[in-house]
Structures are given as structure tokens and as C-alpha cells.
Coordinates of N, CA and C in Angstrom, one line a residue:
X1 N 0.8 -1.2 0.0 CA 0.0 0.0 0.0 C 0.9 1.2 0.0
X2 N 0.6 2.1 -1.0 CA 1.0 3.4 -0.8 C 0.8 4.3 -0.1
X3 N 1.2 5.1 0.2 CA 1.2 6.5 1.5 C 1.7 7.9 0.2
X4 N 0.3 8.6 0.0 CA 0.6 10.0 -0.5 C 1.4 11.2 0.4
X5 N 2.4 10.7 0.4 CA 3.5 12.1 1.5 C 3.8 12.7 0.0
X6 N 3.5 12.9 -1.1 CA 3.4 14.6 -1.5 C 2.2 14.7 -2.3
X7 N 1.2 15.6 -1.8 CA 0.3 15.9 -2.4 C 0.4 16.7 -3.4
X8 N -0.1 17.0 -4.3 CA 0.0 17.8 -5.5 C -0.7 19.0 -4.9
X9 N 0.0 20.1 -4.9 CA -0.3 21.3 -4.6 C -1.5 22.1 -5.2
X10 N -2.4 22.8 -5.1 CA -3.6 23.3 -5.9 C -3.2 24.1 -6.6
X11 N -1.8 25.0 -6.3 CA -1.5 26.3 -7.2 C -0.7 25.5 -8.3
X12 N -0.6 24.4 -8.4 CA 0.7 24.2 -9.3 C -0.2 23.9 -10.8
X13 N -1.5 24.4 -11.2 CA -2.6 23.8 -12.2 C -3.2 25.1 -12.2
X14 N -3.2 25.1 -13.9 CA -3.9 26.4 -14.2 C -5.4 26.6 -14.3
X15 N -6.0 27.7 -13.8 CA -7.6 28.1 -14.0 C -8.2 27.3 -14.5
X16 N -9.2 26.4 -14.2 CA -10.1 26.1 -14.9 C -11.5 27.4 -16.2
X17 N -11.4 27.3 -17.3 CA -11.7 28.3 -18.2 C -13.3 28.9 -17.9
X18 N -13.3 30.0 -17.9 CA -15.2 30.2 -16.9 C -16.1 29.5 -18.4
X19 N -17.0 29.3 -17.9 CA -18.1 29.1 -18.6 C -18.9 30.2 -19.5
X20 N -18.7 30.1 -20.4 CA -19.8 31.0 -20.9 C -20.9 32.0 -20.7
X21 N -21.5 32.8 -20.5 CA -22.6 33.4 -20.2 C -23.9 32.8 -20.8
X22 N -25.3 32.2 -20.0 CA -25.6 31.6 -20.4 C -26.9 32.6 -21.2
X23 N -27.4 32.1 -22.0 CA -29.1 33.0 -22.7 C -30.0 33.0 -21.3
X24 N -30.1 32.2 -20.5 CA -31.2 32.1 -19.4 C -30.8 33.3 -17.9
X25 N -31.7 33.9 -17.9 CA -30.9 34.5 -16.7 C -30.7 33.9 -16.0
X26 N -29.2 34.1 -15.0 CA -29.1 33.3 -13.8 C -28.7 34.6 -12.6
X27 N -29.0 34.6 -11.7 CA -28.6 35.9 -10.6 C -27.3 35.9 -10.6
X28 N -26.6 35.2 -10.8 CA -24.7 35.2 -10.3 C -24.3 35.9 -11.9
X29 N -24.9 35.8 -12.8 CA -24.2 36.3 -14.3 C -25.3 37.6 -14.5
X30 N -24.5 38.2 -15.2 CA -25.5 39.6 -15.8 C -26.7 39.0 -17.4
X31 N -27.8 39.1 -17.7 CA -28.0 39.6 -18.8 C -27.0 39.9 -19.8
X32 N -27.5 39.4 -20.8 CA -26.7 39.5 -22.6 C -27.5 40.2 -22.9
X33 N -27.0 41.4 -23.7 CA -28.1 42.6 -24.4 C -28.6 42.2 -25.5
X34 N -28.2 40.5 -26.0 CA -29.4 40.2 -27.3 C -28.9 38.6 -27.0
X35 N -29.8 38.2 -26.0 CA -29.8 36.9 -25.8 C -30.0 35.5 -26.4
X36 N -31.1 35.9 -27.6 CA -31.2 34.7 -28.5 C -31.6 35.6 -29.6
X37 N -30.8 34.9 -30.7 CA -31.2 35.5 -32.3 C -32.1 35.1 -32.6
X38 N -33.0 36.1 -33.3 CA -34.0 35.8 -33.7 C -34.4 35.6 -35.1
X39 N -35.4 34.8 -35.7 CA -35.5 35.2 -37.4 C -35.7 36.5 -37.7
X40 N -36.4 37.8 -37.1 CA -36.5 39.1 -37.8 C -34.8 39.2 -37.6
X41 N -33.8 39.0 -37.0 CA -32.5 39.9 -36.9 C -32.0 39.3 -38.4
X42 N -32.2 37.9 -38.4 CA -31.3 36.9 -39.7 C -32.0 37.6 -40.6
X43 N -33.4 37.7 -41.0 CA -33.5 38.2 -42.7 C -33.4 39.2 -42.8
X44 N -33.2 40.3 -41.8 CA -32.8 41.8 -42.3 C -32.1 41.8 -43.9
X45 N -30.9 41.2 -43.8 CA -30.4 40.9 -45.2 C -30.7 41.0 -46.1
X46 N -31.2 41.5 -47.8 CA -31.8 41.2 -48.6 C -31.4 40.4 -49.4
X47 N -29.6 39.8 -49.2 CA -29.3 38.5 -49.6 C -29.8 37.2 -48.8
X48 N -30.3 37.1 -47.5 CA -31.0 36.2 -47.1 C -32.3 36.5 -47.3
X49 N -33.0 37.4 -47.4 CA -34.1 37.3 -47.5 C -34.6 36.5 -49.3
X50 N -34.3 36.7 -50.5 CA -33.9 36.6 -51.3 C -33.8 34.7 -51.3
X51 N -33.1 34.6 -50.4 CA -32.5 33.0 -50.7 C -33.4 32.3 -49.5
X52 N -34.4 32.6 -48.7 CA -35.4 32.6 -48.2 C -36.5 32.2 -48.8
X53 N -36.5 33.0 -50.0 CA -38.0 33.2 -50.3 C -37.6 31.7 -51.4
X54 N -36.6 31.8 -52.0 CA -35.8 30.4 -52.8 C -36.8 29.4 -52.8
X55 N -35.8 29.2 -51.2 CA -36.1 27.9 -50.5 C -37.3 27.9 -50.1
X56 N -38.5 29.1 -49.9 CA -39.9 28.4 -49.4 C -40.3 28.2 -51.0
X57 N -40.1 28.3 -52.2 CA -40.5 28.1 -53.6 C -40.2 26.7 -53.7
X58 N -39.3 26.3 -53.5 CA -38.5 25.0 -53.8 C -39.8 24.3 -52.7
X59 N -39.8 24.4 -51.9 CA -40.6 23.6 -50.6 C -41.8 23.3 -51.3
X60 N -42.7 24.4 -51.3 CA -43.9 24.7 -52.2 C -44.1 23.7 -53.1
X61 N -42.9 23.8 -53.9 CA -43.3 23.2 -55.6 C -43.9 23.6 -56.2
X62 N -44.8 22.7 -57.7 CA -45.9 23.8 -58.5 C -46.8 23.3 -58.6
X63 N -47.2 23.8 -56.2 CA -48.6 24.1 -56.4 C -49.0 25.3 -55.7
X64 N -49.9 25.6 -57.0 CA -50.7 26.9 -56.8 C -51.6 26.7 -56.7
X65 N -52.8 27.8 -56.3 CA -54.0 27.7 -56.3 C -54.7 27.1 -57.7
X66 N -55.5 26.0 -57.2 CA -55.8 25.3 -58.7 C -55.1 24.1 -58.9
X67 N -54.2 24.0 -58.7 CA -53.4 23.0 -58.7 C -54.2 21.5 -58.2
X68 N -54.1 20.9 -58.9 CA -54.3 19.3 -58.3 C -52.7 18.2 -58.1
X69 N -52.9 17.6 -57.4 CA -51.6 16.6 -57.4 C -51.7 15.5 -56.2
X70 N -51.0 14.6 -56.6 CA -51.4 13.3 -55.8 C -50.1 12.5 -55.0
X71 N -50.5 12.0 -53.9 CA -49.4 11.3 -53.5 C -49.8 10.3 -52.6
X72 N -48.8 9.7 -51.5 CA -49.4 8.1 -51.0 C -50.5 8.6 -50.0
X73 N -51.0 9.7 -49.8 CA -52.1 9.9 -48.7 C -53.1 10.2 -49.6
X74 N -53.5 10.8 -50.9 CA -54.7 10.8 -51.8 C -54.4 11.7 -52.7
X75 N -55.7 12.3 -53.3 CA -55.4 13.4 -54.5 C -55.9 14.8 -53.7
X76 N -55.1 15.9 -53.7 CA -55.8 16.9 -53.3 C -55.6 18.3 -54.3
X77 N -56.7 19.1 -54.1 CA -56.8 20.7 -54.9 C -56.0 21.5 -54.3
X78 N -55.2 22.0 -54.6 CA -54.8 23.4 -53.5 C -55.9 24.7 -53.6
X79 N -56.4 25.0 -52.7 CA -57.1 26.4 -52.3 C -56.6 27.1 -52.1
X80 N -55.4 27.5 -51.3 CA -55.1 28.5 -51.4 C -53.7 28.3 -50.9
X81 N -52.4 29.5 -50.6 CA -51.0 28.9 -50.5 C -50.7 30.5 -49.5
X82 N -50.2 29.9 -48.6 CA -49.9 31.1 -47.7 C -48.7 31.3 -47.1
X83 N -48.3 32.3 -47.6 CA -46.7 32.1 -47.5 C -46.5 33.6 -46.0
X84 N -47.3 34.3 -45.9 CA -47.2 35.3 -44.3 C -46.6 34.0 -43.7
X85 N -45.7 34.0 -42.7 CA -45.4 33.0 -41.7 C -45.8 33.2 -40.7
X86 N -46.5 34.1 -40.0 CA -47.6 34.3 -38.8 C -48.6 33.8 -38.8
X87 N -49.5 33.8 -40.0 CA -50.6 33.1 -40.7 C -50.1 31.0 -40.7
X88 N -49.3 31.5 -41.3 CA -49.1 29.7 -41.9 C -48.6 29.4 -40.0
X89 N -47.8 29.6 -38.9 CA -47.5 29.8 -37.7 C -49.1 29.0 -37.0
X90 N -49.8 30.1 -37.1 CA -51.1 29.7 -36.4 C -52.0 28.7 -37.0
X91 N -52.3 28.7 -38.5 CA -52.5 27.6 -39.3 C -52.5 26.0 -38.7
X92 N -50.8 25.9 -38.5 CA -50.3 24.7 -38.5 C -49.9 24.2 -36.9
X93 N -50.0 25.7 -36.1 CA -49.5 25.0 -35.1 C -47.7 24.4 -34.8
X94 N -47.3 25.6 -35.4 CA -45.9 25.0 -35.5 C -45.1 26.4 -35.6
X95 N -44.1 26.7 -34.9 CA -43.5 27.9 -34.4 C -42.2 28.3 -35.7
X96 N -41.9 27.1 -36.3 CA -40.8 27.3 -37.5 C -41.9 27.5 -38.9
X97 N -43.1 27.0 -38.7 CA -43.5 27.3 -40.1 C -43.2 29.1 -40.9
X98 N -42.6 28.6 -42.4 CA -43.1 29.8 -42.8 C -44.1 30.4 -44.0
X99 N -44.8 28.6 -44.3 CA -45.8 28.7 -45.2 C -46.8 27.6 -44.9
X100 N -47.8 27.3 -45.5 CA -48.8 26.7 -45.2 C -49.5 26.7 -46.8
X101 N -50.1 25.4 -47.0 CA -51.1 25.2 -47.7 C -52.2 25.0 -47.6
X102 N -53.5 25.1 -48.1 CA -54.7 25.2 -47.6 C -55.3 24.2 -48.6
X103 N -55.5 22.5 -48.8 CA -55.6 21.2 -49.8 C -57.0 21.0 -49.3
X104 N -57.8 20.3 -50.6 CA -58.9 19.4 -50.3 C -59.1 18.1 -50.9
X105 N -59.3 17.2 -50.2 CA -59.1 15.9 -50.6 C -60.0 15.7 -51.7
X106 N -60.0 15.3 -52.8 CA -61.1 15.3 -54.1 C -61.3 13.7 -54.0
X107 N -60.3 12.5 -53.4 CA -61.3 11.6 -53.3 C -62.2 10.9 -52.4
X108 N -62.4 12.1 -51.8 CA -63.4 11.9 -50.4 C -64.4 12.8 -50.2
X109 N -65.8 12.1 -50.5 CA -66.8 13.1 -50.2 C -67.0 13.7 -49.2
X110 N -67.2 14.9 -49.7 CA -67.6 15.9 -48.5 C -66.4 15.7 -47.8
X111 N -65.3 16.0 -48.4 CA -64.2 16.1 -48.0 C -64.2 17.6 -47.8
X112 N -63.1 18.3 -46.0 CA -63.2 19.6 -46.1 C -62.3 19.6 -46.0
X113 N -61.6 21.4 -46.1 CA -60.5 21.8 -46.8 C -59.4 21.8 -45.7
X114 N -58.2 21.2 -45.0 CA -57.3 21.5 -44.5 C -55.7 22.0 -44.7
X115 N -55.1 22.4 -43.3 CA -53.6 23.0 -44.0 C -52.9 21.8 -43.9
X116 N -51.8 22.2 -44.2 CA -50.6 21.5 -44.6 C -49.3 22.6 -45.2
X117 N -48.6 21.5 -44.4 CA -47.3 22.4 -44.5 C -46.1 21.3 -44.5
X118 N -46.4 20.0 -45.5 CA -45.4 19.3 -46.0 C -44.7 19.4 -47.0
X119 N -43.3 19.5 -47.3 CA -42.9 19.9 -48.5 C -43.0 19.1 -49.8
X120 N -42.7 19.6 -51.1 CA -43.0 18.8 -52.1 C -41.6 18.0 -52.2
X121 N -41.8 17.0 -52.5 CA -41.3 15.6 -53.0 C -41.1 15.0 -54.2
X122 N -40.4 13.6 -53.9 CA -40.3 13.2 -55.5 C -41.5 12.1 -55.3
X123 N -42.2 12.0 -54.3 CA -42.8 11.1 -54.1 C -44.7 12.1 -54.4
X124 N -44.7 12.9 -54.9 CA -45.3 13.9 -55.1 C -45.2 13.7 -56.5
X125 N -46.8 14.0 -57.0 CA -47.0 14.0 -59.0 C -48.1 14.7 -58.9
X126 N -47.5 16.1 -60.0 CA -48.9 17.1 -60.3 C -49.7 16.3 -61.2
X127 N -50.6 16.1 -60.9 CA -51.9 15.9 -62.0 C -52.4 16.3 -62.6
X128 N -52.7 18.2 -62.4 CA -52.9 19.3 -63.2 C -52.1 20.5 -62.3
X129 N -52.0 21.6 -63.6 CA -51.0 22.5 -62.9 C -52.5 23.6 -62.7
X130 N -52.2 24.7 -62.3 CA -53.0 25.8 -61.7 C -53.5 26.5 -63.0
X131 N -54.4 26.9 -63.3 CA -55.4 27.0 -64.1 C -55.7 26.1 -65.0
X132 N -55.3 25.0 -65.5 CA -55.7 24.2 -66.3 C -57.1 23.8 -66.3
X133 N -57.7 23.4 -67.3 CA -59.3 22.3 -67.0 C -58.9 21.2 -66.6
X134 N -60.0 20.8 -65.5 CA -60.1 19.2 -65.3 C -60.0 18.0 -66.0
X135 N -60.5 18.5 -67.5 CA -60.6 17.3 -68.3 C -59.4 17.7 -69.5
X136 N -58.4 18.5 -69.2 CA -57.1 18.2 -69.7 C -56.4 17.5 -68.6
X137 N -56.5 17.3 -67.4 CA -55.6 16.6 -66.7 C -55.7 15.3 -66.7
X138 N -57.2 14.6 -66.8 CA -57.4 13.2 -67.4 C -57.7 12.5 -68.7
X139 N -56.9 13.6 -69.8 CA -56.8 13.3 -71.2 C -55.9 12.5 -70.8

């Protein structure tokens, strides 16, 4: 058995590094004067805003109002496409949304109109695009 007759001294080890200041207040740390970024601070930019609006197009796809298209849950119309992110926000019930669609299922009677806010896919096929006739899309 060993016997520690020299202990390692506490001064002979340097500072452990402080911790960061956290977003949450804590009493022993001060407030950060912009504690969590927000999306209005990010798209100030008009190059993010710009590559923003891209990427909700790309998401979307091509449907527009009018639009029919089908996939493994059924065939639906789009009604309407709402791209306000406050709107599409309360719509969906989802704090990241920045668009929302407004679909009605055409093979369900008395089918009524709901949102959605899943992006388009490859697993997604327009069946008619936005103004077309009906009976050009089942020629």
C-alpha cells in the first residue's frame, strides 16, 4: 500500500476556463443585451431574404392555387397557399413554419379543406397544374 506524502499542490494547475454566459438568466451572471437571435434579426439581409424566399418556392413546388396533385395519402386541390409566416405559424400550429397550404381531398366526399405544410417531393406528381381544365388533366 501506498502512502501519499506529496500531495500535488492546488496552485501548481492552471484556472479552470469560466463558462460562458448563459441565454437564461441566472442571478450570479448579468443579462446579454441580445440573448437569443432571432429570425426578424437573420433576414434583415436582402441577400437572405432573397434565398429565403428560394427555399420556401423550392418547398412549395408547383402548387398553386388550382393545382391538383397526388401522392401516398390521396389526391388533393390546393385552395389557397400562404406564405405570411404568422398566418401559416397559427394555421399549423408550428413555431418554425413559414408557409402553409390550404388542400382538399377530391377523393373523399364531402371532403373539407385543410392546412398543410409538408414539402413537395419526388414522391409527389402534379396531375394538373394551376389553371388548367379538369378534363385536360385526365386526357
Amino acid at each position: 500500500m501506498t502512502i501519499m506524502t506529496d500531495a500535488p499542490v492546488a496552485d501548481s494547475r492552471p484556472p479552470l476556463p469560466k463558462r460562458p454566459i448563459p441565454h437564461e438568466r441566472v442571478p450570479d451572471r448579468p443579462t446579454p443585451s441580445n440573448p437569443r437571435p432571432h429570425s426578424e434579426h437573420l433576414v434583415a439581409d436582402p441577400l437572405m431574404t432573397e434565398a429565403l424566399r428560394r427555399v420556401v418556392e423550392l418547398e412549395i413546388g408547383p402548387r398553386r392555387v388550382g393545382a391538383l396533385y397526388r401522392n401516398v395519402d390521396g389526391v388533393f386541390e390546393v385552395l389557397a397557399v400562404i406564405r405570411d409566416p404568422e398566418r401559416a405559424r397559427s394555421l399549423l400550429n408550428r413555431r418554425s413554419a413559414r408557409w402553409a397550404l390550404i388542400v382538399k381531398d377530391v377523393t373523399r366526399a364531402g371532403g373539407e379543406p385543410f392546412a398543410i405544410g409538408s414539402v413537395w417531393t419526388t414522391s409527389d406528381y402534379l396531375v394538373r397544374e394551376a389553371g388548367a381544365r379538369l378534363s385536360e388533366a385526365f386526357a
